[in-house]
């Protein structure tokens, strides 16, 4: 089992979380969006939250500013988090607007607040688990969408709760975080989503 646990750190890497959230949002939102628009939204989110960050990762790695995609060091995390914040701002201002995609807009806004706080914590030498930040935010977003659209997706919610446990175990097995850092990550991912939930639920 210990050999399988690191896999969860890659499958639920923070860079993939916005795309997972977008996919679930688009699957539930059948009434308002045409298929072509859904593909466009998914493509925009994937480009800005996966493709561009990966390009920056390879540049930073080439320059020796970062060692691995997990960014274990405190100093290694600052620039990627700053880039992530700018990219999310770009996404919510120009593409995923509150007028057109209110639920997804507020999910990304919550992700922005989480990333900003995680970045600020680095300056006081406090490290949060970005993996737990991402998976906990995704879980709450899926829960909120389930309530909002009045769907019976209990299996998905239970699956995501289970994945929170697997991701946390994965980070501990890989010695990437302490228990405290995992808890900070959960709080950073959850609290902004809970607060913003009241604006669209």
mmCIF file of C-alpha atoms in Angstrom:
data_model
loop_
_atom_site.group_PDB
_atom_site.id
_atom_site.type_symbol
_atom_site.label_atom_id
_atom_site.label_comp_id
_atom_site.label_asym_id
_atom_site.label_seq_id
_atom_site.Cartn_x
_atom_site.Cartn_y
_atom_site.Cartn_z
ATOM 1 C CA UNK A 1 0.000 0.000 0.000
ATOM 2 C CA UNK A 2 2.875 2.363 0.832
ATOM 3 C CA UNK A 3 4.145 1.966 -2.718
ATOM 4 C CA UNK A 4 0.751 2.969 -4.148
ATOM 5 C CA UNK A 5 0.180 5.995 -1.897
ATOM 6 C CA UNK A 6 2.591 8.358 -3.751
ATOM 7 C CA UNK A 7 0.384 7.910 -6.833
ATOM 8 C CA UNK A 8 -2.340 9.972 -5.111
ATOM 9 C CA UNK A 9 0.066 12.913 -4.822
ATOM 10 C CA UNK A 10 0.390 12.963 -8.602
ATOM 11 C CA UNK A 11 -3.243 12.267 -9.535
ATOM 12 C CA UNK A 12 -4.452 14.978 -7.129
ATOM 13 C CA UNK A 13 -1.572 17.381 -7.670
ATOM 14 C CA UNK A 14 -2.806 20.977 -7.072
ATOM 15 C CA UNK A 15 -2.239 21.854 -10.722
ATOM 16 C CA UNK A 16 -5.045 19.457 -11.779
ATOM 17 C CA UNK A 17 -7.656 20.528 -9.205
ATOM 18 C CA UNK A 18 -9.183 23.452 -11.191
ATOM 19 C CA UNK A 19 -9.717 21.161 -14.184
ATOM 20 C CA UNK A 20 -11.380 18.500 -12.002
ATOM 21 C CA UNK A 21 -13.649 21.191 -10.514
ATOM 22 C CA UNK A 22 -14.450 22.530 -13.988
ATOM 23 C CA UNK A 23 -15.297 19.066 -15.313
ATOM 24 C CA UNK A 24 -17.726 18.423 -12.471
ATOM 25 C CA UNK A 25 -19.273 21.867 -12.863
ATOM 26 C CA UNK A 26 -19.773 21.368 -16.613
ATOM 27 C CA UNK A 27 -21.239 17.882 -16.163
ATOM 28 C CA UNK A 28 -23.859 19.212 -13.748
ATOM 29 C CA UNK A 29 -24.603 22.405 -15.652
ATOM 30 C CA UNK A 30 -26.520 20.854 -18.542
ATOM 31 C CA UNK A 31 -29.251 23.450 -18.937
ATOM 32 C CA UNK A 32 -27.352 26.663 -19.609
ATOM 33 C CA UNK A 33 -24.298 25.731 -21.652
ATOM 34 C CA UNK A 34 -23.898 24.312 -25.139
ATOM 35 C CA UNK A 35 -21.286 21.604 -25.715
ATOM 36 C CA UNK A 36 -19.081 23.963 -27.699
ATOM 37 C CA UNK A 37 -19.047 26.443 -24.821
ATOM 38 C CA UNK A 38 -18.251 23.655 -22.363
ATOM 39 C CA UNK A 39 -15.232 22.617 -24.443
ATOM 40 C CA UNK A 40 -14.109 26.241 -24.606
ATOM 41 C CA UNK A 41 -14.383 26.712 -20.826
ATOM 42 C CA UNK A 42 -12.536 23.468 -20.119
ATOM 43 C CA UNK A 43 -9.811 24.370 -22.646
ATOM 44 C CA UNK A 44 -9.322 27.813 -21.115
ATOM 45 C CA UNK A 45 -9.064 26.434 -17.578
ATOM 46 C CA UNK A 46 -6.679 23.656 -18.668
ATOM 47 C CA UNK A 47 -4.467 26.082 -20.578
ATOM 48 C CA UNK A 48 -4.204 28.630 -17.768
ATOM 49 C CA UNK A 49 -4.005 26.250 -14.788
ATOM 50 C CA UNK A 50 -2.047 23.299 -16.242
ATOM 51 C CA UNK A 51 -0.211 24.095 -19.491
ATOM 52 C CA UNK A 52 1.163 27.536 -18.579
ATOM 53 C CA UNK A 53 2.207 26.518 -15.008
ATOM 54 C CA UNK A 54 4.000 23.453 -16.430
ATOM 55 C CA UNK A 55 5.851 25.660 -18.916
ATOM 56 C CA UNK A 56 6.894 27.940 -16.045
ATOM 57 C CA UNK A 57 7.958 24.858 -14.053
ATOM 58 C CA UNK A 58 10.299 23.686 -16.820
ATOM 59 C CA UNK A 59 11.749 27.204 -17.156
ATOM 60 C CA UNK A 60 12.277 27.487 -13.390
ATOM 61 C CA UNK A 61 13.798 24.023 -13.243
ATOM 62 C CA UNK A 62 16.157 24.857 -16.103
ATOM 63 C CA UNK A 63 17.194 28.011 -14.224
ATOM 64 C CA UNK A 64 17.752 25.984 -11.043
ATOM 65 C CA UNK A 65 15.027 27.798 -9.094
ATOM 66 C CA UNK A 66 13.031 24.654 -8.404
ATOM 67 C CA UNK A 67 14.020 21.019 -7.916
ATOM 68 C CA UNK A 68 10.882 19.000 -8.566
ATOM 69 C CA UNK A 69 7.217 19.404 -9.429
ATOM 70 C CA UNK A 70 6.389 18.900 -5.733
ATOM 71 C CA UNK A 71 8.422 22.038 -4.794
ATOM 72 C CA UNK A 72 9.488 20.798 -1.356
ATOM 73 C CA UNK A 73 11.485 23.856 -0.204
ATOM 74 C CA UNK A 74 9.977 27.046 1.185
ATOM 75 C CA UNK A 75 11.891 29.252 -1.263
ATOM 76 C CA UNK A 76 10.948 26.995 -4.193
ATOM 77 C CA UNK A 77 7.258 27.609 -3.547
ATOM 78 C CA UNK A 78 7.166 31.394 -3.616
ATOM 79 C CA UNK A 79 7.491 32.024 -7.341
ATOM 80 C CA UNK A 80 5.140 29.182 -8.441
ATOM 81 C CA UNK A 81 2.477 30.401 -5.982
ATOM 82 C CA UNK A 82 2.884 33.978 -7.182
ATOM 83 C CA UNK A 83 2.523 32.834 -10.806
ATOM 84 C CA UNK A 84 -0.535 30.778 -9.850
ATOM 85 C CA UNK A 85 -2.166 33.819 -8.237
ATOM 86 C CA UNK A 86 -1.649 35.949 -11.359
ATOM 87 C CA UNK A 87 -2.984 33.204 -13.625
ATOM 88 C CA UNK A 88 -6.123 32.737 -11.519
ATOM 89 C CA UNK A 89 -6.701 36.502 -11.517
ATOM 90 C CA UNK A 90 -6.398 36.444 -15.301
ATOM 91 C CA UNK A 91 -8.904 33.584 -15.483
ATOM 92 C CA UNK A 92 -11.584 35.090 -13.215
ATOM 93 C CA UNK A 93 -11.305 38.574 -14.742
ATOM 94 C CA UNK A 94 -11.386 37.631 -18.411
ATOM 95 C CA UNK A 95 -12.740 34.125 -18.891
ATOM 96 C CA UNK A 96 -14.634 32.610 -15.957
ATOM 97 C CA UNK A 97 -16.674 35.673 -15.046
ATOM 98 C CA UNK A 98 -19.184 35.959 -12.237
ATOM 99 C CA UNK A 99 -21.946 36.935 -14.680
ATOM 100 C CA UNK A 100 -21.617 33.781 -16.786
ATOM 101 C CA UNK A 101 -20.152 31.045 -14.552
ATOM 102 C CA UNK A 102 -20.944 32.155 -11.013
ATOM 103 C CA UNK A 103 -20.227 28.847 -9.211
ATOM 104 C CA UNK A 104 -16.926 28.188 -10.969
ATOM 105 C CA UNK A 105 -15.939 31.846 -10.626
ATOM 106 C CA UNK A 106 -16.283 31.712 -6.844
ATOM 107 C CA UNK A 107 -14.451 28.367 -6.659
ATOM 108 C CA UNK A 108 -11.486 29.937 -8.468
ATOM 109 C CA UNK A 109 -11.754 33.055 -6.319
ATOM 110 C CA UNK A 110 -11.556 30.812 -3.241
ATOM 111 C CA UNK A 111 -8.511 29.096 -4.756
ATOM 112 C CA UNK A 112 -6.944 32.534 -5.262
ATOM 113 C CA UNK A 113 -7.475 33.487 -1.607
ATOM 114 C CA UNK A 114 -6.026 30.129 -0.507
ATOM 115 C CA UNK A 115 -2.948 30.567 -2.709
ATOM 116 C CA UNK A 116 -2.398 34.147 -1.492
ATOM 117 C CA UNK A 117 -2.539 33.097 2.158
ATOM 118 C CA UNK A 118 -0.235 30.129 1.478
ATOM 119 C CA UNK A 119 2.194 32.541 -0.200
ATOM 120 C CA UNK A 120 2.089 34.981 2.733
ATOM 121 C CA UNK A 121 2.691 32.146 5.192
ATOM 122 C CA UNK A 122 5.934 31.296 3.402
ATOM 123 C CA UNK A 123 7.323 34.683 4.453
ATOM 124 C CA UNK A 124 6.872 33.680 8.108
ATOM 125 C CA UNK A 125 8.463 30.292 7.331
ATOM 126 C CA UNK A 126 5.207 28.368 7.563
ATOM 127 C CA UNK A 127 4.559 25.711 4.948
ATOM 128 C CA UNK A 128 1.057 24.514 4.051
ATOM 129 C CA UNK A 129 0.254 21.389 2.104
ATOM 130 C CA UNK A 130 -0.878 22.618 -1.313
ATOM 131 C CA UNK A 131 -2.148 19.108 -2.068
ATOM 132 C CA UNK A 132 -4.493 19.194 0.918
ATOM 133 C CA UNK A 133 -5.453 22.765 0.082
ATOM 134 C CA UNK A 134 -6.525 21.631 -3.389
ATOM 135 C CA UNK A 135 -8.330 18.389 -2.557
ATOM 136 C CA UNK A 136 -10.234 19.928 0.390
ATOM 137 C CA UNK A 137 -11.340 22.880 -1.776
ATOM 138 C CA UNK A 138 -12.478 20.478 -4.506
ATOM 139 C CA UNK A 139 -14.438 18.400 -1.987
ATOM 140 C CA UNK A 140 -16.320 21.425 -0.644
ATOM 141 C CA UNK A 141 -16.993 22.732 -4.141
ATOM 142 C CA UNK A 142 -18.416 19.364 -5.208
ATOM 143 C CA UNK A 143 -20.558 19.315 -2.054
ATOM 144 C CA UNK A 144 -21.800 22.847 -2.771
ATOM 145 C CA UNK A 145 -22.637 22.016 -6.398
ATOM 146 C CA UNK A 146 -24.510 18.905 -5.293
ATOM 147 C CA UNK A 147 -26.680 21.028 -2.995
ATOM 148 C CA UNK A 148 -27.044 23.818 -5.558
ATOM 149 C CA UNK A 149 -28.240 21.557 -8.380
ATOM 150 C CA UNK A 150 -30.124 19.235 -5.991
ATOM 151 C CA UNK A 151 -28.397 16.114 -7.326
ATOM 152 C CA UNK A 152 -27.775 12.850 -5.519
ATOM 153 C CA UNK A 153 -23.990 12.587 -5.814
ATOM 154 C CA UNK A 154 -23.296 11.152 -2.372
ATOM 155 C CA UNK A 155 -20.916 8.565 -3.861
ATOM 156 C CA UNK A 156 -18.723 11.307 -5.335
ATOM 157 C CA UNK A 157 -18.645 13.261 -2.074
ATOM 158 C CA UNK A 158 -17.685 10.120 -0.142
ATOM 159 C CA UNK A 159 -15.053 9.329 -2.764
ATOM 160 C CA UNK A 160 -13.529 12.806 -2.424
ATOM 161 C CA UNK A 161 -13.541 12.576 1.378
ATOM 162 C CA UNK A 162 -11.728 9.248 1.035
ATOM 163 C CA UNK A 163 -9.273 10.854 -1.384
ATOM 164 C CA UNK A 164 -8.525 13.529 1.240
ATOM 165 C CA UNK A 165 -7.347 10.725 3.487
ATOM 166 C CA UNK A 166 -5.296 9.045 0.762
ATOM 167 C CA UNK A 167 -3.648 12.300 -0.310
ATOM 168 C CA UNK A 168 -2.798 13.151 3.316
ATOM 169 C CA UNK A 169 -1.342 9.655 3.832
ATOM 170 C CA UNK A 170 0.575 10.008 0.588
ATOM 171 C CA UNK A 171 2.174 13.273 1.671
ATOM 172 C CA UNK A 172 3.161 11.750 5.022
ATOM 173 C CA UNK A 173 4.603 8.598 3.430
ATOM 174 C CA UNK A 174 6.614 10.736 1.005
ATOM 175 C CA UNK A 175 7.825 12.780 4.010
ATOM 176 C CA UNK A 176 6.731 15.918 2.177
ATOM 177 C CA UNK A 177 4.777 17.370 5.114
ATOM 178 C CA UNK A 178 4.166 17.160 8.815
ATOM 179 C CA UNK A 179 0.669 16.619 10.223
ATOM 180 C CA UNK A 180 0.499 20.317 11.114
ATOM 181 C CA UNK A 181 1.255 21.334 7.525
ATOM 182 C CA UNK A 182 -1.498 19.013 6.298
ATOM 183 C CA UNK A 183 -3.998 20.568 8.708
ATOM 184 C CA UNK A 184 -2.981 24.089 7.633
ATOM 185 C CA UNK A 185 -3.523 23.009 4.022
ATOM 186 C CA UNK A 186 -7.011 21.678 4.772
ATOM 187 C CA UNK A 187 -7.957 24.901 6.559
ATOM 188 C CA UNK A 188 -6.576 27.087 3.762
ATOM 189 C CA UNK A 189 -8.465 25.112 1.136
ATOM 190 C CA UNK A 190 -11.720 24.798 3.066
ATOM 191 C CA UNK A 191 -12.346 28.129 4.768
ATOM 192 C CA UNK A 192 -12.388 30.370 1.635
ATOM 193 C CA UNK A 193 -14.662 27.872 -0.136
ATOM 194 C CA UNK A 194 -17.066 27.750 2.825
ATOM 195 C CA UNK A 195 -17.200 31.565 3.096
ATOM 196 C CA UNK A 196 -17.749 32.058 -0.642
ATOM 197 C CA UNK A 197 -20.289 29.247 -0.774
ATOM 198 C CA UNK A 198 -22.856 31.554 0.781
ATOM 199 C CA UNK A 199 -22.531 33.945 -2.168
ATOM 200 C CA UNK A 200 -23.714 31.440 -4.795
ATOM 201 C CA UNK A 201 -25.448 28.542 -3.049
#
